[in-house]
Amino acid sequence: MRMTTEEAFVKVLQRHGIAHAFGIIGSAFMPVSDLFERAGIRFWDVAHEGNGGIMCDGYTRTTGAIGMLIAQNGPGVTNFVTAVKTAYWNHTPMLLVTPQAANKTIGQGGFQEVEQMALFRDMVGYQEEVRDPSRVAEVLNRVIQRAKRLSAPAQINIPRDFFTHVVDIELPAIVEFERPAGGAEAIAEAARLLSEAKFPVILSGAGVVLGGAIADVAALAERLDAPVANNYQHNDSFPGGHRLAAGPLGYNGSKAAMELVAKADVVLALGTRLNPFSTLPCYGLDYWPKAAKLIQVDVNPDRIGLTKPVAVGICGDAKLVARAILTKLTATAGDAGREERVALVHALKSRWLQTLSSLDHEDDDPGTTWNDDARQRDADRMSPRQAWRAIQAGLPRDAIISSDIGNNCAIGNAYPSFAEGRKYLAPGLFGPCGYGFPAIVGAKIGNPETPCVGFAGDGAFGISMNEMSSIGRAGWPGVTIVVFRNYQWGAEKRNSILWYDDNFVGTELNPNLSYAKVAEACGFVGVVATTPTALTEAIRKSCEDQKRGVTTFIEAVLNQELGEPFRRDAMKKPVVVAGVDRADMRTQNLN
């Protein structure tokens, strides 16, 4: 079929149903963007490409549908780096389109030229460059299919002078694969270990959400009466109201989940690479069971056994593997200690939930007084935990929420639970600040009828707040954003207190800035909440207002209490050896 290269490009997008693109308009891809509206593709023109990439992450993680990133070559494309690496570790399939400087001038150091393939080499699951205009459709089709198969971003790099060519192209076929179901021997051995286990525990990770396997995990857990813990930042990977739900592992997670995992003799880790952050000690508990047999299931074989030694490794889809294991269990599987195990799950959960519901303040480490001082200094302000309880009271049951990196968001790890998957957006293990705001906008784009509420600390929010200038335009949906306002970079301040003798470098934020007033200046609703009751009511009202397309920014004013440091294992007290003296500073020679 005879067509232009941009027509071929858009026709492949249509075949794959890619209807949403995120970025900032640029001359390098105008031949393609000119066809978007006719093709049924919505271009979400953002204020910063990095935020657009995170919007795409939120859109895809909550819908399962692939979105596209596209921007001007050079500086537009480089702005995608953080978002794409974030999506990579979130296992988010997305299409990264990087128009390249023109072929005839590349290498001359021309305008907006950079090595875009090298830039994203370890950021994406797959990348390919178009070598000839006639191959545009073939390469694009392959890149999209790799994104789906690898559940990761995939990049097509295309010289900008390859558009507006007239070529003969046969549009390529879409080839779908069945997902792997694990080897028969590995399935049988996993079933044997679980059948003989006295205290089996299941860990439910991102792969359970991505594979739509929550119901299958529940069936397996019920057959064994095995408690199920969510892996870190995947609170939606198992229903929080289920009798066997233990809650999330990891930083500030569920103490009940950690105590139950510690008792395991067999651990079934489904759809997780068991990243170190998920299993670090917390609450003084080094809970990972050293003698337990580990069965690890992941669709990517390279991640099996990467962080923990495994007894059985299974390369496969979480849903298919869970179903296969269930059929191979013996008639007596789960019987050993069943009644005692069920009773213990109930007792530990109840104790933890009672503790959580009454937990108002953060402890100080011996020899420090910051949290106690903060409570006395700002006695009229909410603590982070009081705010999180107020939030839980105001959130609709079907809400999608996003979180950010930072101390106040991290304190909230133990609170949210969900009845179904694709409801919780956390930044993941790349850990970018500024994730919460754009991610929830992307979620709302994909779920216009669902209340969507994003959370960010005031430090992290400052990184993405430029989208306040974009999302008020026609066609953008209404969302709710809660900004925890404590006027500090909290995680870094806690580190400074513990290891650097209260030497606060770069931790203080502008106390004169009002995000609520900025919101109003941008045409949104701005609310300042200073009490738990006000915060609960503001969330309830804002979620109702979303139905009318209204966006609300809630500034939740908190005291300066600080939760646990992110990584006690990664920090240590510095020592003075040579010493540093201001008198040694020299004036630069500018001649």
Coordinates of C-alpha atoms in Angstrom, one line a residue:
M1 CA 0.0 0.0 0.0
R2 CA 1.3 3.4 -0.9
M3 CA 1.3 6.0 1.9
T4 CA 3.5 8.5 3.7
T5 CA 5.8 7.4 6.5
E6 CA 3.7 9.4 9.0
E7 CA 0.5 7.7 7.8
A8 CA 2.2 4.3 8.2
F9 CA 3.3 5.3 11.7
V10 CA -0.2 6.4 12.8
K11 CA -1.9 3.3 11.2
V12 CA 0.3 1.0 13.3
L13 CA -0.6 3.0 16.4
Q14 CA -4.3 2.5 15.5
R15 CA -3.9 -1.2 15.0
H16 CA -2.5 -1.5 18.6
G17 CA -5.2 0.8 20.0
I18 CA -2.7 3.4 21.3
A19 CA -5.1 6.4 21.7
H20 CA -3.2 8.6 24.2
A21 CA 0.1 10.4 23.7
F22 CA 1.9 12.5 26.3
G23 CA 4.5 15.2 25.7
I24 CA 5.2 18.7 24.5
I25 CA 4.6 19.7 20.8
G26 CA 7.8 19.9 18.7
S27 CA 8.6 20.4 15.1
A28 CA 10.4 17.0 14.9
F29 CA 7.1 15.1 15.1
M30 CA 4.6 17.5 13.6
P31 CA 4.0 15.4 10.6
V32 CA 2.7 12.7 13.0
S33 CA 0.9 14.9 15.5
D34 CA -0.9 16.6 12.6
L35 CA -2.8 13.3 12.1
F36 CA -3.6 12.6 15.8
E37 CA -7.1 14.0 15.9
R38 CA -8.1 12.4 12.6
A39 CA -6.8 9.1 13.9
G40 CA -8.5 9.2 17.3
I41 CA -5.4 9.9 19.3
R42 CA -5.5 12.4 22.1
F43 CA -2.3 14.4 22.6
W44 CA -2.0 15.5 26.3
D45 CA 0.3 18.5 26.0
V46 CA 2.0 18.9 29.4
A47 CA 4.1 21.6 31.1
H48 CA 7.1 19.3 31.4
E49 CA 7.9 16.1 29.5
G50 CA 9.0 14.3 32.6
N51 CA 5.6 14.8 34.1
G52 CA 4.0 13.6 30.9
G53 CA 6.0 10.4 31.2
I54 CA 4.7 9.9 34.8
M55 CA 1.1 10.6 33.6
C56 CA 1.5 7.9 31.1
D57 CA 2.8 5.5 33.9
G58 CA -0.3 6.3 35.9
Y59 CA -2.6 5.9 32.9
T60 CA -1.1 2.5 32.0
R61 CA -0.8 1.1 35.5
T62 CA -4.5 1.8 36.3
T63 CA -5.9 0.7 32.9
G64 CA -3.5 -1.9 31.5
A65 CA -3.5 0.0 28.2
I66 CA -0.3 1.2 26.6
G67 CA 0.3 4.9 26.1
M68 CA 2.9 6.8 24.1
L69 CA 5.5 9.4 25.0
I70 CA 6.7 11.7 22.3
A71 CA 8.6 15.0 22.3
Q72 CA 11.0 17.2 20.4
N73 CA 14.4 15.6 19.7
G74 CA 17.2 16.6 22.1
P75 CA 16.1 18.5 25.2
G76 CA 12.5 17.4 24.9
V77 CA 13.5 13.7 24.8
T78 CA 16.1 14.0 27.6
N79 CA 13.4 15.3 29.9
F80 CA 11.8 11.8 29.7
V81 CA 14.7 10.0 31.3
T82 CA 13.5 9.9 34.9
A83 CA 9.9 9.0 34.0
V84 CA 11.0 6.2 31.7
K85 CA 13.4 4.7 34.2
T86 CA 10.6 4.9 36.8
A87 CA 8.3 3.1 34.4
Y88 CA 11.0 0.4 33.8
W89 CA 11.1 -0.5 37.5
N90 CA 7.3 -0.2 37.7
H91 CA 7.1 -2.9 35.0
T92 CA 5.0 -0.4 32.9
P93 CA 4.7 -1.1 29.2
M94 CA 4.8 2.2 27.2
L95 CA 5.9 3.3 23.8
L96 CA 8.7 5.9 23.9
V97 CA 9.0 7.7 20.5
T98 CA 12.2 9.7 20.2
P99 CA 12.5 11.7 17.0
Q100 CA 16.1 12.1 16.2
A101 CA 18.1 14.9 14.6
A102 CA 18.1 14.7 10.8
N103 CA 20.2 11.9 9.3
K104 CA 22.1 14.1 6.9
T105 CA 23.4 16.3 9.7
I106 CA 23.7 14.0 12.7
G107 CA 27.2 13.8 14.1
Q108 CA 27.9 17.5 13.3
G109 CA 26.9 18.7 16.7
G110 CA 23.9 20.4 15.3
F111 CA 20.8 22.0 17.0
Q112 CA 19.2 19.7 19.6
E113 CA 21.4 16.7 18.9
V114 CA 22.1 14.0 21.5
E115 CA 22.8 10.3 21.4
Q116 CA 19.2 9.2 22.2
M117 CA 19.8 5.5 21.9
A118 CA 22.7 5.5 24.3
L119 CA 20.7 7.7 26.6
F120 CA 18.0 5.2 27.2
R121 CA 20.0 2.0 26.8
D122 CA 19.4 0.8 30.4
M123 CA 16.1 2.7 30.8
V124 CA 14.0 0.5 28.5
G125 CA 13.3 -3.1 27.9
Y126 CA 13.9 -2.8 24.2
Q127 CA 15.0 -0.2 21.7
E128 CA 15.4 0.1 18.0
E129 CA 16.3 2.8 15.5
V130 CA 14.6 3.2 12.1
R131 CA 17.2 2.7 9.4
D132 CA 15.2 3.4 6.3
P133 CA 11.8 5.2 5.8
S134 CA 10.3 2.1 4.3
R135 CA 10.8 0.3 7.6
V136 CA 8.9 2.7 9.8
A137 CA 5.8 0.4 10.2
E138 CA 7.8 -2.7 10.7
V139 CA 10.1 -1.3 13.5
L140 CA 7.2 0.5 15.3
N141 CA 5.1 -2.7 15.3
R142 CA 8.0 -4.7 16.8
V143 CA 8.8 -2.0 19.4
I144 CA 5.1 -2.0 20.6
Q145 CA 5.0 -5.8 20.8
R146 CA 8.2 -5.9 22.8
A147 CA 6.8 -3.3 25.3
K148 CA 3.8 -5.6 25.8
R149 CA 5.8 -8.8 26.1
L150 CA 8.4 -7.4 28.5
S151 CA 5.9 -5.2 30.4
A152 CA 8.4 -2.4 30.1
P153 CA 9.0 0.8 28.2
A154 CA 10.3 0.3 24.6
Q155 CA 11.9 2.9 22.4
I156 CA 11.7 3.7 18.7
N157 CA 14.3 6.2 17.6
I158 CA 13.5 7.8 14.2
P159 CA 15.4 10.5 12.4
R160 CA 13.1 13.5 11.8
D161 CA 13.9 13.6 8.1
F162 CA 12.3 10.1 7.7
F163 CA 8.9 11.6 7.9
T164 CA 7.1 13.1 4.8
H165 CA 8.4 10.3 2.6
V166 CA 6.0 8.5 0.3
V167 CA 6.7 4.7 0.4
D168 CA 5.2 1.3 -0.4
I169 CA 4.5 -0.4 2.9
E170 CA 2.7 -3.6 3.9
L171 CA 1.4 -3.0 7.4
P172 CA 2.9 -5.8 9.6
A173 CA 0.8 -8.4 11.5
I174 CA 0.4 -8.3 15.2
V175 CA 1.7 -11.5 16.8
E176 CA 0.5 -12.3 20.3
F177 CA 2.2 -14.9 22.5
E178 CA 0.7 -17.0 25.3
R179 CA 2.4 -16.1 28.6
P180 CA 4.6 -18.8 30.1
A181 CA 3.0 -21.0 32.7
G182 CA 6.1 -22.4 34.4
G183 CA 7.8 -25.8 33.9
A184 CA 6.0 -28.9 35.0
E185 CA 8.8 -30.1 37.3
A186 CA 9.1 -26.7 39.0
I187 CA 5.3 -26.5 39.5
A188 CA 5.3 -30.0 41.0
E189 CA 8.1 -29.3 43.4
A190 CA 6.5 -26.0 44.5
A191 CA 3.2 -27.8 45.2
R192 CA 5.1 -30.5 47.2
L193 CA 6.8 -27.9 49.4
L194 CA 3.6 -26.0 50.0
S195 CA 1.7 -29.3 50.7
E196 CA 4.2 -30.3 53.3
A197 CA 4.6 -26.8 54.8
K198 CA 3.6 -26.2 58.4
F199 CA 3.5 -22.4 58.0
P200 CA 3.2 -21.3 54.4
V201 CA 3.2 -17.6 53.6
I202 CA 2.4 -15.9 50.2
L203 CA 4.0 -12.7 49.1
S204 CA 1.9 -10.9 46.4
G205 CA 3.8 -8.5 44.1
A206 CA 3.3 -6.4 41.0
G207 CA 3.1 -9.4 38.7
V208 CA -0.1 -10.4 40.5
V209 CA -1.7 -7.1 39.6
L210 CA -0.3 -7.0 36.1
G211 CA -1.4 -10.6 35.4
G212 CA -4.9 -10.2 36.8
A213 CA -4.1 -12.9 39.3
I214 CA -5.6 -11.6 42.5
A215 CA -8.5 -14.0 42.6
D216 CA -6.1 -17.0 41.9
V217 CA -3.8 -15.9 44.7
A218 CA -6.9 -15.8 47.0
A219 CA -8.0 -19.3 45.9
L220 CA -4.5 -20.7 46.6
A221 CA -4.3 -18.8 50.0
E222 CA -7.7 -20.1 51.1
R223 CA -6.8 -23.7 50.1
L224 CA -3.7 -23.5 52.3
D225 CA -5.0 -21.0 54.9
A226 CA -1.8 -19.1 54.2
P227 CA -1.5 -15.4 55.1
V228 CA -0.8 -13.1 52.2
A229 CA 1.5 -10.1 52.5
N230 CA 1.7 -7.4 49.9
N231 CA 5.1 -6.5 48.6
Y232 CA 6.4 -3.0 49.2
Q233 CA 4.4 -0.3 47.4
H234 CA 1.9 -2.9 46.0
N235 CA -0.9 -2.6 48.6
D236 CA -3.5 -3.3 45.9
S237 CA -2.0 -6.8 45.0
F238 CA -4.4 -8.5 47.5
P239 CA -7.7 -7.5 48.9
G240 CA -7.2 -5.7 52.3
G241 CA -10.5 -7.0 53.6
H242 CA -9.7 -10.6 53.1
R243 CA -9.4 -12.7 56.2
L244 CA -5.9 -13.9 55.2
A245 CA -4.6 -10.4 54.2
A246 CA -1.6 -9.4 56.4
G247 CA -0.8 -6.1 54.8
P248 CA 2.2 -4.6 53.1
L249 CA 5.9 -5.4 53.8
G250 CA 8.7 -2.9 53.7
Y251 CA 9.3 0.5 55.1
N252 CA 6.6 1.6 57.6
G253 CA 4.4 -1.4 56.5
S254 CA 2.4 -3.9 58.5
K255 CA 4.0 -5.2 61.6
A256 CA 1.6 -8.1 61.4
A257 CA 2.8 -9.1 57.9
M258 CA 6.4 -9.0 59.1
E259 CA 5.7 -11.2 62.2
L260 CA 3.8 -13.7 60.0
V261 CA 6.6 -13.8 57.4
A262 CA 9.1 -14.4 60.1
K263 CA 7.3 -17.6 61.1
A264 CA 7.2 -19.1 57.6
D265 CA 8.8 -22.4 56.7
V266 CA 7.8 -22.0 53.0
V267 CA 7.4 -18.6 51.2
L268 CA 5.7 -18.4 47.9
A269 CA 6.7 -15.1 46.2
L270 CA 4.4 -14.5 43.3
G271 CA 5.1 -11.9 40.7
T272 CA 7.9 -10.2 42.5
R273 CA 11.7 -9.8 42.2
L274 CA 11.9 -9.5 46.0
N275 CA 13.7 -6.2 45.8
P276 CA 15.8 -5.4 49.0
F277 CA 13.5 -2.6 50.0
S278 CA 10.7 -5.1 50.5
T279 CA 12.5 -7.2 53.0
L280 CA 14.6 -4.7 55.0
P281 CA 14.2 -4.8 58.8
C282 CA 11.5 -2.5 60.2
Y283 CA 10.1 -1.8 63.7
G284 CA 13.3 -3.4 65.0
L285 CA 12.3 -6.7 63.3
D286 CA 14.8 -8.5 61.0
Y287 CA 11.9 -10.6 59.8
W288 CA 13.0 -12.4 56.7
P289 CA 13.0 -16.1 57.6
K290 CA 16.5 -17.3 57.0
A291 CA 15.7 -21.0 57.0
A292 CA 12.4 -20.9 55.0
K293 CA 12.2 -22.5 51.6
L294 CA 11.6 -19.8 49.0
I295 CA 9.5 -20.4 45.8
Q296 CA 10.0 -17.4 43.5
V297 CA 7.7 -16.8 40.5
D298 CA 8.5 -14.1 38.0
V299 CA 7.9 -13.8 34.3
N300 CA 11.5 -12.5 33.9
P301 CA 14.0 -15.4 34.6
D302 CA 16.8 -12.9 35.2
R303 CA 15.2 -11.7 38.4
I304 CA 14.7 -15.1 40.0
G305 CA 17.2 -15.6 42.8
L306 CA 18.6 -12.1 42.3
T307 CA 18.2 -11.0 45.9
K308 CA 17.3 -14.1 47.9
P309 CA 18.4 -17.8 47.5
V310 CA 15.5 -19.9 46.1
A311 CA 14.5 -23.5 46.6
V312 CA 12.3 -23.4 43.5
G313 CA 12.4 -20.8 40.7
I314 CA 9.5 -20.6 38.3
C315 CA 9.6 -18.5 35.2
G316 CA 5.9 -17.8 34.5
D317 CA 2.9 -15.7 34.7
A318 CA 1.6 -15.3 38.3
K319 CA -2.0 -16.3 37.4
L320 CA -1.1 -19.4 35.4
V321 CA 1.4 -20.5 37.9
A322 CA -0.9 -20.0 40.9
R323 CA -3.6 -22.0 39.1
A324 CA -1.2 -24.8 38.2
I325 CA 0.2 -25.1 41.8
L326 CA -3.4 -25.2 43.2
T327 CA -4.2 -28.2 41.0
K328 CA -1.1 -30.1 42.2
L329 CA -1.6 -29.7 46.0
T330 CA -2.2 -32.8 47.9
A331 CA -5.5 -33.5 49.7
T332 CA -3.9 -32.7 53.1
A333 CA -2.1 -29.5 52.0
G334 CA -2.4 -26.8 54.6
D335 CA -3.7 -29.1 57.3
A336 CA -0.6 -29.0 59.4
G337 CA -1.2 -26.4 62.1
R338 CA -4.2 -24.9 60.1
E339 CA -6.3 -23.9 63.1
E340 CA -3.4 -22.4 65.0
R341 CA -2.2 -20.5 61.9
V342 CA -5.6 -19.0 61.1
A343 CA -6.0 -17.9 64.8
L344 CA -2.5 -16.3 64.7
V345 CA -3.2 -14.4 61.5
H346 CA -6.4 -13.0 63.1
A347 CA -4.7 -12.2 66.4
L348 CA -1.7 -10.4 64.8
K349 CA -3.8 -8.5 62.4
S350 CA -6.2 -7.3 65.1
R351 CA -3.3 -6.3 67.3
W352 CA -1.6 -4.3 64.6
L353 CA -4.8 -2.6 63.4
Q354 CA -5.5 -1.5 67.0
T355 CA -2.0 -0.2 67.3
L356 CA -2.2 1.6 64.0
S357 CA -5.6 3.2 64.9
S358 CA -4.2 4.6 68.1
L359 CA -0.7 5.6 66.8
D360 CA -0.5 9.4 66.8
H361 CA 3.2 10.3 66.9
E362 CA 6.7 9.3 65.8
D363 CA 9.3 8.1 68.2
D364 CA 12.7 9.8 68.7
D365 CA 15.9 7.8 68.6
P366 CA 17.8 7.7 71.9
G367 CA 19.8 11.0 72.3
T368 CA 17.5 13.0 69.9
T369 CA 14.5 15.1 70.7
W370 CA 13.3 16.4 67.3
N371 CA 9.9 14.8 67.3
D372 CA 9.1 15.7 70.9
D373 CA 10.2 19.3 70.3
A374 CA 8.1 19.4 67.1
R375 CA 5.0 18.3 68.9
Q376 CA 5.4 21.0 71.6
R377 CA 6.4 23.7 69.1
D378 CA 3.4 23.1 66.8
A379 CA 0.9 21.7 69.3
D380 CA -2.1 22.9 67.2
R381 CA -1.0 21.1 64.0
M382 CA -1.9 17.6 62.9
S383 CA 0.8 14.9 63.0
P384 CA 1.3 12.8 59.9
R385 CA -0.5 9.8 61.3
Q386 CA -3.4 11.9 62.4
A387 CA -3.6 13.1 58.8
W388 CA -3.5 9.6 57.4
R389 CA -6.3 8.4 59.5
A390 CA -8.4 11.5 58.5
I391 CA -7.6 10.7 54.9
Q392 CA -8.7 7.1 55.2
A393 CA -12.0 8.4 56.7
G394 CA -12.6 10.6 53.7
L395 CA -11.5 8.5 50.8
P396 CA -14.3 6.7 48.7
R397 CA -14.0 2.9 48.8
D398 CA -13.4 2.8 45.0
A399 CA -10.8 5.5 44.9
I400 CA -7.5 5.3 43.0
I401 CA -4.7 6.9 44.9
S402 CA -1.1 7.8 44.2
S403 CA 1.7 8.5 46.6
D404 CA 5.1 10.2 46.3
I405 CA 8.6 9.8 47.7
G406 CA 9.1 11.5 51.1
N407 CA 8.7 11.0 54.8
N408 CA 5.0 11.9 55.2
C409 CA 4.0 9.7 52.2
A410 CA 6.2 6.9 53.5
I411 CA 4.5 7.0 57.0
G412 CA 1.3 6.3 55.1
N413 CA 2.5 3.0 53.7
A414 CA 0.5 0.9 56.3
Y415 CA -2.8 2.7 55.8
P416 CA -4.3 2.2 52.3
S417 CA -5.9 -1.1 51.4
F418 CA -7.9 -2.0 48.4
A419 CA -10.6 -4.4 47.3
E420 CA -9.1 -4.8 43.8
G421 CA -5.9 -4.2 41.8
R422 CA -4.8 -1.2 39.7
K423 CA -5.8 1.1 42.5
Y424 CA -2.4 2.1 44.0
L425 CA 0.3 4.2 42.3
A426 CA 3.5 4.4 44.2
P427 CA 6.8 5.7 42.7
G428 CA 8.5 2.3 42.8
L429 CA 12.1 1.5 43.3
F430 CA 13.6 4.2 41.1
G431 CA 12.1 6.5 43.7
P432 CA 11.5 9.8 41.9
C433 CA 10.2 12.8 43.8
G434 CA 7.3 14.5 42.1
Y435 CA 5.5 11.3 41.1
G436 CA 2.2 11.6 43.0
F437 CA 0.7 14.6 41.2
P438 CA 1.2 13.7 37.5
A439 CA 0.6 10.0 38.2
I440 CA -2.9 10.6 39.5
V441 CA -3.7 12.9 36.5
G442 CA -2.8 10.0 34.2
A443 CA -4.9 7.6 36.3
K444 CA -7.9 10.0 36.0
I445 CA -7.4 10.2 32.2
G446 CA -7.8 6.4 32.0
N447 CA -10.5 6.2 34.7
P448 CA -12.7 9.3 34.3
E449 CA -15.6 8.0 36.4
T450 CA -13.4 6.9 39.4
P451 CA -12.4 9.3 42.2
C452 CA -8.6 9.8 41.9
V453 CA -6.6 11.3 44.8
G454 CA -2.9 12.0 44.8
F455 CA -0.5 12.6 47.7
A456 CA 2.8 14.4 47.9
G457 CA 5.0 16.1 50.4
D458 CA 5.6 19.8 49.9
G459 CA 9.2 19.1 48.7
A460 CA 8.3 16.5 46.2
F461 CA 5.3 18.4 45.0
G462 CA 7.5 21.4 44.1
I463 CA 9.2 19.3 41.4
S464 CA 6.0 18.6 39.5
M465 CA 3.8 21.6 40.4
N466 CA 4.4 23.2 37.0
E467 CA 1.6 20.9 35.8
M468 CA -0.8 23.3 37.7
S469 CA -0.3 25.4 34.6
S470 CA -1.4 22.7 32.2
I471 CA -4.2 20.6 33.7
G472 CA -6.8 23.4 33.9
R473 CA -7.2 23.6 30.1
A474 CA -10.2 22.3 28.2
G475 CA -10.6 18.6 28.2
W476 CA -8.5 17.8 31.3
P477 CA -10.3 15.9 34.0
G478 CA -10.7 16.9 37.7
V479 CA -8.5 15.4 40.4
T480 CA -7.7 15.8 44.0
I481 CA -4.2 16.5 45.2
V482 CA -3.2 16.5 48.9
V483 CA 0.0 18.3 49.7
F484 CA 1.5 17.5 53.1
R485 CA 2.8 20.9 54.2
N486 CA 5.5 20.6 56.9
Y487 CA 8.0 23.1 55.3
Q488 CA 10.9 20.6 55.1
W489 CA 12.6 17.8 53.2
G490 CA 11.6 15.4 55.9
A491 CA 13.6 12.2 55.0
E492 CA 16.8 14.2 54.6
K493 CA 16.2 16.0 57.9
R494 CA 15.7 12.7 59.7
N495 CA 19.1 11.6 58.3
S496 CA 20.6 14.9 59.4
I497 CA 19.3 14.4 63.0
L498 CA 20.5 10.8 63.3
W499 CA 23.9 11.1 61.7
Y500 CA 24.9 14.7 61.2
D501 CA 24.2 16.3 64.6
D502 CA 21.3 18.5 63.4
N503 CA 23.4 20.1 60.6
F504 CA 20.5 20.8 58.3
V505 CA 21.9 21.4 54.8
G506 CA 19.2 22.1 52.1
T507 CA 16.3 20.7 54.2
E508 CA 14.2 23.9 54.7
L509 CA 11.4 25.0 52.4
N510 CA 9.8 28.4 51.8
P511 CA 7.3 29.0 54.7
N512 CA 5.7 31.9 52.8
L513 CA 4.5 29.8 49.8
S514 CA 0.8 28.9 49.8
Y515 CA -0.1 26.0 47.4
A516 CA -3.8 26.7 48.0
K517 CA -3.4 30.2 46.7
V518 CA -1.3 29.1 43.8
A519 CA -4.1 26.6 43.0
E520 CA -6.7 29.4 43.1
A521 CA -4.5 31.5 40.8
C522 CA -4.5 28.7 38.3
G523 CA -8.2 28.4 38.4
F524 CA -8.6 25.5 40.7
V525 CA -10.1 25.1 44.2
G526 CA -7.5 25.6 46.9
V527 CA -8.1 24.4 50.5
V528 CA -6.0 24.7 53.6
A529 CA -6.8 21.9 56.1
T530 CA -5.5 22.3 59.6
T531 CA -7.5 19.7 61.5
P532 CA -8.3 16.0 60.9
T533 CA -12.0 16.8 60.5
A534 CA -11.3 19.5 58.0
L535 CA -9.0 17.2 56.0
T536 CA -11.6 14.4 55.9
E537 CA -14.3 16.8 54.8
A538 CA -12.1 18.4 52.1
I539 CA -11.3 15.0 50.6
R540 CA -15.0 13.9 50.6
K541 CA -16.1 17.1 48.9
S542 CA -13.3 17.2 46.4
C543 CA -14.1 13.7 45.2
E544 CA -17.7 14.7 44.7
D545 CA -16.6 17.8 42.9
Q546 CA -14.5 15.6 40.5
K547 CA -17.8 14.5 38.9
R548 CA -18.1 18.1 37.7
G549 CA -14.6 18.3 36.4
V550 CA -13.3 20.3 39.4
T551 CA -9.7 19.9 40.5
T552 CA -8.9 20.6 44.2
F553 CA -5.5 21.1 45.8
I554 CA -5.7 20.5 49.6
E555 CA -2.8 21.9 51.6
A556 CA -2.7 19.7 54.8
V557 CA -0.7 21.6 57.4
L558 CA 1.3 19.3 59.6
N559 CA 3.8 19.5 62.4
Q560 CA 7.4 18.6 61.7
E561 CA 7.4 15.1 63.2
L562 CA 9.6 12.7 61.2
G563 CA 9.1 9.0 60.7
E564 CA 11.8 6.3 60.4
P565 CA 14.7 6.9 58.1
F566 CA 14.5 5.2 54.7
R567 CA 17.7 3.2 55.0
R568 CA 19.4 2.7 58.4
D569 CA 21.6 0.2 56.7
A570 CA 22.8 2.7 54.2
M571 CA 24.0 5.4 56.6
K572 CA 26.6 5.7 59.3
K573 CA 28.0 8.3 61.6
P574 CA 30.8 10.3 59.9
V575 CA 34.2 10.7 61.6
V576 CA 36.7 13.5 61.4
V577 CA 40.1 12.5 60.1
A578 CA 41.8 15.4 58.2
G579 CA 39.2 18.0 59.1
V580 CA 37.8 20.8 57.0
D581 CA 38.4 24.5 57.7
R582 CA 36.7 27.5 56.1
A583 CA 40.1 29.3 56.1
D584 CA 41.3 26.9 53.4
M585 CA 38.8 28.3 50.8
R586 CA 40.6 30.0 47.9
T587 CA 39.4 32.6 45.4
Q588 CA 39.0 31.3 41.9
N589 CA 41.4 32.7 39.3
L590 CA 39.1 34.0 36.5
N591 CA 41.9 35.1 34.1

